[in-house]
mmCIF file of C-alpha atoms in Angstrom:
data_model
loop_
_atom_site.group_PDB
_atom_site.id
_atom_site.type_symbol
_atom_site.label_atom_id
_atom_site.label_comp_id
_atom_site.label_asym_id
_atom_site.label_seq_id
_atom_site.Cartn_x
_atom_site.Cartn_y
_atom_site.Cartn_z
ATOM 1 C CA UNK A 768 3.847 12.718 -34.711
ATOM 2 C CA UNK A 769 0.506 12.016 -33.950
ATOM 3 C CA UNK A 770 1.281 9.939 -31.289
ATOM 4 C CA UNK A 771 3.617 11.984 -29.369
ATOM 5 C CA UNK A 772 0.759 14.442 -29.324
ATOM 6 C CA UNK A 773 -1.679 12.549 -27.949
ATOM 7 C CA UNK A 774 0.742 11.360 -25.521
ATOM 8 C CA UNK A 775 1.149 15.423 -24.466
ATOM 9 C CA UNK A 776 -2.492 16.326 -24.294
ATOM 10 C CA UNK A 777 -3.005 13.063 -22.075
ATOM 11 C CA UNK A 778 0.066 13.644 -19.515
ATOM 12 C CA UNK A 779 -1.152 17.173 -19.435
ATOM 13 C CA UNK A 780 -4.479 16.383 -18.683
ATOM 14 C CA UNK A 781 -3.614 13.323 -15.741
ATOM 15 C CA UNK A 782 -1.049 15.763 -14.209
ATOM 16 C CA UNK A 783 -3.500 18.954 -14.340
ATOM 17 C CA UNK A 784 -6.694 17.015 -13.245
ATOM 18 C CA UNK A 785 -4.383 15.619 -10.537
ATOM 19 C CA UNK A 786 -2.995 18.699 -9.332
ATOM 20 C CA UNK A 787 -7.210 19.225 -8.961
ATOM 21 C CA UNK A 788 -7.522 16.001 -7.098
ATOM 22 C CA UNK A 789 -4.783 16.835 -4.192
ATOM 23 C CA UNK A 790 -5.823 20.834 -3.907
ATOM 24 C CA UNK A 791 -9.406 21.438 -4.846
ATOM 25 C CA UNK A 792 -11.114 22.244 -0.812
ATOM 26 C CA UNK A 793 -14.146 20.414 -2.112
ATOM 27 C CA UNK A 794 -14.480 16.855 -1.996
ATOM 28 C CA UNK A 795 -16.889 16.585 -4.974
ATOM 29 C CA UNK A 796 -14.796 19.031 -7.128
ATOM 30 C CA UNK A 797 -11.644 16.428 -6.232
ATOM 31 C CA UNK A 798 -13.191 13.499 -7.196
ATOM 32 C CA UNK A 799 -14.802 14.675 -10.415
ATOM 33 C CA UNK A 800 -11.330 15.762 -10.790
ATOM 34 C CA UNK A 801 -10.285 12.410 -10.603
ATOM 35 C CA UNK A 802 -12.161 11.483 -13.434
ATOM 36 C CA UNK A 803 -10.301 13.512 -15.350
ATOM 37 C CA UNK A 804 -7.354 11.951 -14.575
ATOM 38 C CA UNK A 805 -8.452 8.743 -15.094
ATOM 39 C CA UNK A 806 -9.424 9.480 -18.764
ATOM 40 C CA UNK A 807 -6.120 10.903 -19.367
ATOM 41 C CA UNK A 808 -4.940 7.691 -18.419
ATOM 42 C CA UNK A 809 -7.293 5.561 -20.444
ATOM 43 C CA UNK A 810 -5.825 7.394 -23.516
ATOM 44 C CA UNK A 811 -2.244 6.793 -22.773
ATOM 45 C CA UNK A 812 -2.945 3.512 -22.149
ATOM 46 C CA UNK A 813 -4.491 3.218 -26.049
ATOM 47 C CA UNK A 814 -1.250 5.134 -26.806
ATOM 48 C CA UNK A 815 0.815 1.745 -25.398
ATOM 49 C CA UNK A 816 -1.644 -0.157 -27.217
ATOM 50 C CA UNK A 817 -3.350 -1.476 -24.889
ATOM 51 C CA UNK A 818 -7.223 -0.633 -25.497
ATOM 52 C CA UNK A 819 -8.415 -3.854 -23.186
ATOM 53 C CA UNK A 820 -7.176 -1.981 -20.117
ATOM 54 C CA UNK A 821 -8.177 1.203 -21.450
ATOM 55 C CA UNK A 822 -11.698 0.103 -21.912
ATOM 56 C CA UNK A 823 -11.736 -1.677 -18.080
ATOM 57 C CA UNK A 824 -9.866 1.815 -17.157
ATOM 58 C CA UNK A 825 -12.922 3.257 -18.269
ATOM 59 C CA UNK A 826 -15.479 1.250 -17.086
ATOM 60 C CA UNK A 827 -14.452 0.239 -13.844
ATOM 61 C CA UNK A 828 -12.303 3.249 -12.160
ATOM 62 C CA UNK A 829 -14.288 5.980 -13.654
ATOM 63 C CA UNK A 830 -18.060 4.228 -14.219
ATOM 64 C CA UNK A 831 -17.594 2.600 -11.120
ATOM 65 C CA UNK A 832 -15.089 3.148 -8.366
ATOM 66 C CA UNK A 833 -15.578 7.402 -8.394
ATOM 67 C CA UNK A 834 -19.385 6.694 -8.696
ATOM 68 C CA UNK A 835 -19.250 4.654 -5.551
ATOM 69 C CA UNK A 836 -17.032 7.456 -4.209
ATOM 70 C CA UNK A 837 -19.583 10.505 -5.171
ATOM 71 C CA UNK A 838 -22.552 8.504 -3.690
ATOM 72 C CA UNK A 839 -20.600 8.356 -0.452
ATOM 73 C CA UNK A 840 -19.809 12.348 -0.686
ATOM 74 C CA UNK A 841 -23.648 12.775 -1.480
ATOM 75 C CA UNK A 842 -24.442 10.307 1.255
ATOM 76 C CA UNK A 843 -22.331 11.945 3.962
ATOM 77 C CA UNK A 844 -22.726 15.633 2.703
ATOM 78 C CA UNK A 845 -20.737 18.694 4.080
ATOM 79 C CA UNK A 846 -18.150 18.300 6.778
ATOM 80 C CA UNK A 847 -16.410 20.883 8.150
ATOM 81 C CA UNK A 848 -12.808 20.162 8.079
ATOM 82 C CA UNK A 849 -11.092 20.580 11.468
ATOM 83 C CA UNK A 850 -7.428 22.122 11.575
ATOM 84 C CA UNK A 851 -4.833 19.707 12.432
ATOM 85 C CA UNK A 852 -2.854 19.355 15.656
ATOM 86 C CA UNK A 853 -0.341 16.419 15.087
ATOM 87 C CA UNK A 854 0.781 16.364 11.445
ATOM 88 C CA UNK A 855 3.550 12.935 11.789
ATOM 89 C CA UNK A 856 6.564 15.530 10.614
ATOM 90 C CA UNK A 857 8.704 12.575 11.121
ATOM 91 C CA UNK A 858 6.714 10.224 8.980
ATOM 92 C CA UNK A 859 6.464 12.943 6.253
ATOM 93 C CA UNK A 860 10.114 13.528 6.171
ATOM 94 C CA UNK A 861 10.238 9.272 5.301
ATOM 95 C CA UNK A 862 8.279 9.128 2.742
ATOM 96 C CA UNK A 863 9.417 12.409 0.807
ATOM 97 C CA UNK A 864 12.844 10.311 1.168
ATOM 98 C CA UNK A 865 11.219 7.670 -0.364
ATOM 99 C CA UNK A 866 9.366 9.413 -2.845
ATOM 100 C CA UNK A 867 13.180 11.318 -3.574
ATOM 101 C CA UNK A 868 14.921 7.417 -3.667
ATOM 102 C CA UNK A 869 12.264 6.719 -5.933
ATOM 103 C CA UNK A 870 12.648 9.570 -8.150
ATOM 104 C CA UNK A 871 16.387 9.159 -8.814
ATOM 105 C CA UNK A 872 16.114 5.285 -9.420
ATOM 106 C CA UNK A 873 13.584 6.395 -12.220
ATOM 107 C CA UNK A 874 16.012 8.951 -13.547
ATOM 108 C CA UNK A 875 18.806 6.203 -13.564
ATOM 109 C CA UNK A 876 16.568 4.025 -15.414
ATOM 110 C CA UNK A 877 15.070 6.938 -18.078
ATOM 111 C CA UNK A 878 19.015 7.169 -18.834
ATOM 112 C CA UNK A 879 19.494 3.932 -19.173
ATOM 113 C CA UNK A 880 20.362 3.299 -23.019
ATOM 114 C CA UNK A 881 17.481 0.138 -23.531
ATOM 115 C CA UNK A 882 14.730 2.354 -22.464
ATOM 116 C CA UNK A 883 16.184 5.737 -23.428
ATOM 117 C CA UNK A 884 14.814 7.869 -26.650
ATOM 118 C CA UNK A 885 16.882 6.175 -29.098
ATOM 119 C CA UNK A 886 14.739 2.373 -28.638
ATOM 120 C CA UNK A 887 11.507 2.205 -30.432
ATOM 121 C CA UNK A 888 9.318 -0.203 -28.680
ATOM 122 C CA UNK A 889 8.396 -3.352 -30.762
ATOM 123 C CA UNK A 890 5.384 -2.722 -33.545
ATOM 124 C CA UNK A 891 2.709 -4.845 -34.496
ATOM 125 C CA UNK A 892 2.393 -6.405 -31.408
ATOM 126 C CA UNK A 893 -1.134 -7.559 -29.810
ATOM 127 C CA UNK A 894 -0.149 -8.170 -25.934
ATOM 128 C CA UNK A 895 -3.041 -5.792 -25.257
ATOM 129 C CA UNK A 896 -5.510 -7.671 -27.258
ATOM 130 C CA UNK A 897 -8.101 -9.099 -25.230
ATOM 131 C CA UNK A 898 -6.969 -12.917 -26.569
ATOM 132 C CA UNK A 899 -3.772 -11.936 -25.916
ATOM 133 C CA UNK A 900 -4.867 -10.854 -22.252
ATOM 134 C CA UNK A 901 -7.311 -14.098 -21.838
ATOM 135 C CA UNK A 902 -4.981 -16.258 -22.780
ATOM 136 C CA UNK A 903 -2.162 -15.157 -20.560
ATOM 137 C CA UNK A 904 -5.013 -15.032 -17.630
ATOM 138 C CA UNK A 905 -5.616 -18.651 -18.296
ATOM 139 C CA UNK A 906 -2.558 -19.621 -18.370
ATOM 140 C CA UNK A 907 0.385 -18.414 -17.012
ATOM 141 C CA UNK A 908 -0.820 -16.229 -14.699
ATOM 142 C CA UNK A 909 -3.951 -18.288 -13.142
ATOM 143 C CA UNK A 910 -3.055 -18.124 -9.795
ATOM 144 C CA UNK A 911 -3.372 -14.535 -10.279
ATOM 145 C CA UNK A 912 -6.599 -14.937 -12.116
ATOM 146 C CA UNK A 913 -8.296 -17.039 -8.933
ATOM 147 C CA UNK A 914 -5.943 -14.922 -6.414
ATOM 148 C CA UNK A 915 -8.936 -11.886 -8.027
ATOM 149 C CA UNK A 916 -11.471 -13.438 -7.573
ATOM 150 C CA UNK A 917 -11.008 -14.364 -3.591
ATOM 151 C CA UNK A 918 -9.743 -11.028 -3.028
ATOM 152 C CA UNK A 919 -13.759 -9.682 -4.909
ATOM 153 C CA UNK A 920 -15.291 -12.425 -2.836
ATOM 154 C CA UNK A 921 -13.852 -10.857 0.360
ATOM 155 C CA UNK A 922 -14.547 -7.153 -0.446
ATOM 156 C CA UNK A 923 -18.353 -7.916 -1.264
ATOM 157 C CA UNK A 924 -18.907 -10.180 2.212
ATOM 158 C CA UNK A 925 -16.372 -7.393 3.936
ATOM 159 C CA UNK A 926 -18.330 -4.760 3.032
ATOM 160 C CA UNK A 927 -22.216 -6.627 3.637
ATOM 161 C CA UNK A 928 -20.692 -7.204 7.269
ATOM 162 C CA UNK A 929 -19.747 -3.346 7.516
ATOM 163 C CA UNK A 930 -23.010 -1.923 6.247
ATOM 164 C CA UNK A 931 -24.860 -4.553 7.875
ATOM 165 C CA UNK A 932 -23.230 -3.063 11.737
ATOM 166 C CA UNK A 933 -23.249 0.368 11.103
ATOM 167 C CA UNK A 934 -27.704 -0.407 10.461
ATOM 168 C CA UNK A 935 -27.183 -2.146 13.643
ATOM 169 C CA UNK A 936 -25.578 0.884 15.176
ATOM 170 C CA UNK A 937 -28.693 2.928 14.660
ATOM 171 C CA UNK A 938 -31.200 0.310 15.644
ATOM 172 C CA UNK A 939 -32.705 -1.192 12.906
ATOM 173 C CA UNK A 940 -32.712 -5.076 11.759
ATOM 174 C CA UNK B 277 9.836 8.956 -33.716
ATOM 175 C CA UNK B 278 7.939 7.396 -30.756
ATOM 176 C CA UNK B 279 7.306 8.542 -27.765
ATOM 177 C CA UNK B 280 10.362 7.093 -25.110
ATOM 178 C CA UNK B 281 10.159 4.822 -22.330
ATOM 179 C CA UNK B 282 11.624 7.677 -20.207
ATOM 180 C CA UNK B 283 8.758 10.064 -20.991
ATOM 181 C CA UNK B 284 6.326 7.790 -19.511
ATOM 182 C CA UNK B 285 8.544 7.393 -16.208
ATOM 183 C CA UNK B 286 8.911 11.087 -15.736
ATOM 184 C CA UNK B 287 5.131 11.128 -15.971
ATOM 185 C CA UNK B 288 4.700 8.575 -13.512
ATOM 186 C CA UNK B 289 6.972 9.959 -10.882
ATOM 187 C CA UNK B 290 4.906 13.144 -10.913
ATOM 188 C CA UNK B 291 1.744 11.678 -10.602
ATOM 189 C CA UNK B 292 2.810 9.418 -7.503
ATOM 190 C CA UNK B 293 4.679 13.231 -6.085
ATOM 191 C CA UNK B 294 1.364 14.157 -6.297
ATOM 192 C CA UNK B 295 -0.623 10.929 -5.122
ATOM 193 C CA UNK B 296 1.672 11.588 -2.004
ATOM 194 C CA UNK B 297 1.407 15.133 -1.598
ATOM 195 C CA UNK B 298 -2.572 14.903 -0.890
ATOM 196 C CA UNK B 299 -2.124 11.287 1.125
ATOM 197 C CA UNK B 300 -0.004 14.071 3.400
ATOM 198 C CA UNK B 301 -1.903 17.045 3.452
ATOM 199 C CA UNK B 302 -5.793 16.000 3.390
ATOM 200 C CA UNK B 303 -7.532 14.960 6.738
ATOM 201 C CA UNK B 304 -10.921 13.742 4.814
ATOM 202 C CA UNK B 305 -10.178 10.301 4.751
ATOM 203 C CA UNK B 306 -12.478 10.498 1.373
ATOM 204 C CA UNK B 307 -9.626 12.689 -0.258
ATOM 205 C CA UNK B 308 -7.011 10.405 0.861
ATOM 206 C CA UNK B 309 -8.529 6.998 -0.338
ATOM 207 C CA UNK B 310 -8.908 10.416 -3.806
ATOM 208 C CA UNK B 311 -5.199 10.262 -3.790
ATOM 209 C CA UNK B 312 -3.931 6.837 -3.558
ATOM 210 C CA UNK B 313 -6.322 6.288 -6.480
ATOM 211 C CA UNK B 314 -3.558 8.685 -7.982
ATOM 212 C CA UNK B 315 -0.631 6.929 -6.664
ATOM 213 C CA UNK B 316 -2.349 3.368 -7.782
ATOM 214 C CA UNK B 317 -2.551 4.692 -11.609
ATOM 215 C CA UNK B 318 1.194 6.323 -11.834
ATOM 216 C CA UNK B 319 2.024 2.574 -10.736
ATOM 217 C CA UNK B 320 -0.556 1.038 -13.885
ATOM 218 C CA UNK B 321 1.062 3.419 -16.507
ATOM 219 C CA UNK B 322 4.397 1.613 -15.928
ATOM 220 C CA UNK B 323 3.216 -1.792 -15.716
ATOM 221 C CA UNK B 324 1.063 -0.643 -19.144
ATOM 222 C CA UNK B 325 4.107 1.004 -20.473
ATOM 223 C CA UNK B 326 6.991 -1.675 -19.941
ATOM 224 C CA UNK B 327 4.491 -4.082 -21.160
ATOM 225 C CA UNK B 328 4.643 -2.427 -24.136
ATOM 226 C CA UNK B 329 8.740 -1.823 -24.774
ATOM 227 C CA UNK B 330 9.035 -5.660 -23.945
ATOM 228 C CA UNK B 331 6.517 -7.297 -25.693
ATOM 229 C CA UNK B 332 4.851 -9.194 -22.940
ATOM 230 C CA UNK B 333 1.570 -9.996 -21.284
ATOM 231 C CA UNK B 334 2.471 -9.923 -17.774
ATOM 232 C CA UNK B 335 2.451 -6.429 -17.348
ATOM 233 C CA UNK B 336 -1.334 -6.068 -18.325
ATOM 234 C CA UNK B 337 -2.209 -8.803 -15.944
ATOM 235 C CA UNK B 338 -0.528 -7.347 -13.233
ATOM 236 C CA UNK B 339 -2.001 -3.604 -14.252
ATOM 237 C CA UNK B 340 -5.645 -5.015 -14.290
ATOM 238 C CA UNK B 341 -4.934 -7.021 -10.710
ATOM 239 C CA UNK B 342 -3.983 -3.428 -9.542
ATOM 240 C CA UNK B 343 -6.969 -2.146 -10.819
ATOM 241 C CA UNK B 344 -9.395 -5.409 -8.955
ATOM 242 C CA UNK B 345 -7.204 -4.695 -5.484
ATOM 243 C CA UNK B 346 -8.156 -0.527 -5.727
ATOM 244 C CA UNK B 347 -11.828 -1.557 -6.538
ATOM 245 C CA UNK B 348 -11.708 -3.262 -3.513
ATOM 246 C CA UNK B 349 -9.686 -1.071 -1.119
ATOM 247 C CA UNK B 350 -12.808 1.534 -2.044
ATOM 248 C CA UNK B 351 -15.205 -0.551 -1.348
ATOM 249 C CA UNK B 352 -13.724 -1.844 2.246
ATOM 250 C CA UNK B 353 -12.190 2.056 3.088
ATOM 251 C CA UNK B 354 -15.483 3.884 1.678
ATOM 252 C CA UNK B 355 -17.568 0.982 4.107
ATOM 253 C CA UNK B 356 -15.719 2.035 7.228
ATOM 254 C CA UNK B 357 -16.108 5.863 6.331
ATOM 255 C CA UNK B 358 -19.347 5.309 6.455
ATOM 256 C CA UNK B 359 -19.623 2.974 9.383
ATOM 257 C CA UNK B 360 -17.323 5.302 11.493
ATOM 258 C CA UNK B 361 -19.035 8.797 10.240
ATOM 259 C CA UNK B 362 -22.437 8.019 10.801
ATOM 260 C CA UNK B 363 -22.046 8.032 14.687
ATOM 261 C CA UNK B 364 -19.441 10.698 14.749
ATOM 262 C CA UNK B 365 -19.717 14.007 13.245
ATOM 263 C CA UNK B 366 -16.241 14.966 12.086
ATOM 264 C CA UNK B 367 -14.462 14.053 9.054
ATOM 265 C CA UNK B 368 -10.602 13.647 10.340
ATOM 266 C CA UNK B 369 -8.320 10.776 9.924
ATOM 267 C CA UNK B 370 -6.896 11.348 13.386
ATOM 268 C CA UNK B 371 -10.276 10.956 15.375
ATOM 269 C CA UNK B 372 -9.986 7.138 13.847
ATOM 270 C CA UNK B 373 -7.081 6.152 15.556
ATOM 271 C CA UNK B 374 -9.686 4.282 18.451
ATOM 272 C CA UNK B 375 -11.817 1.727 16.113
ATOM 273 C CA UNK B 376 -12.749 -0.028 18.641
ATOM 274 C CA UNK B 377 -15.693 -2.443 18.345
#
């Protein structure tokens, strides 16, 4: 009981904060929006029990990644958004097929009778324990594991070469 | 009575309707990398959820190498944003299409 009403304050909270995150006009008020909807997800991912990706949830989209993204709305400030002339009608018409394709091939699978309301997942399981997660990191998946850490290493030099132009661009060392 | 696999997928569609929806409808380029931050977390529940009905590790790892590929999508997308914005004035996806340089 308790669960499945944590699990409806949390999916109304992601899907509310998100409906803030695609309409609010202002950029701030979307991506403290986003927050929101991160936290919602944080708690259905303790739901799943899972509280190692909760915490990292936590602590690096919303401590981190929307940070980075409100310094950059502070940093650039007001913009005046200009009205569009070419808006890809095509391209939009592909991807709500997609998004449609999509959509029925997770209906098929919500029906489908080992995933369906009568299967209760396993209990007493730790695959979200942080041993659980260390271990697998170390050793199944390690590939994966040092695949990360190249893909960090390029992001931080990536982004030291892009800051390090745009100074450039305005004259300074 | 647990909550069902299905309930989770339902939520998940909806959330990546509505990653989509603003990727199609916002010109800040800000707001879009806003909304495939959306589309990147309807993708985690699964992996987070399925993880969960089958008893296995794999999808966490693969939930928390989504989660170290959208740190760094922000941090390359937000870069150029800024690189690109400071010498011109507007904020519209379509004025990027000559990165030249």
């Amino acid at each position: 009981m308790g669960e499945q009403v944590t699990f409806a304050i949390a999916a109304i909270g992601a899907v509310s904060f998100g409906i803030g995150v695609v309409f609010f006009k202002d950029a701030f008020r979307a991506a403290v929006s986003l927050i929101g909807t991160l936290l919602s997800v944080a708690l259905l991912f303790i739901v799943l029990m899972a509280p190692f990706v909760a915490a990292l949830q936590v602590i690096v989209y919303a401590g981190a990644i929307v940070v980075l993204f409100l310094f950059v709305i502070a940093y650039l400030g007001e913009r005046n958004e200009v009205p569009g002339r070419d808006r890809l009608d095509a391209m939009q018409a592909v991807g709500w097929i997609a998004l449609l394709g999509i959509a029925a091939f997770g209906v098929i699978a919500a029906l489908d009778s080992t995933i369906g309301p009568g299967v209760p997942p396993p209990t007493n399981t730790d695959v979200g324990s942080p041993a659980a997660i260390g271990h697998a990191f170390l050793s199944d998946h390690i590939i994966a594991f040092e695949g990360t850490s190249l893909i960090l290493l390029v992001a931080a030099v990536g982004a030291v070469i892009l800051a390090k132009r745009a100074v450039q661009l305005e004259g300074g060392r | 009575m647990t909550v069902p696999m299905s309930a989770y997928l339902v939520l998940s569609i909806v959330l990546l309707g509505l990653g989509m929806l603003g990727v199609m409808r916002r010109r800040n380029p800000l707001l879009l990398l806003l909304s495939i931050e959306l589309m990147l977390n309807a993708g985690n529940i699964l992996l987070i959820g399925f993880s969960r009905q089958w008893d296995d590790p794999a999808g966490q790892i693969f939930a928390l190498v989504v989660m170290v590929v959208a740190a760094a999508e922000v941090v390359i997308g937000l870069g150029l944003v800024v690189a690109v914005f400071r010498s011109r004035m507007n904020l519209d996806v379509d004025e990027m299409s000559s990165m030249k340089g």
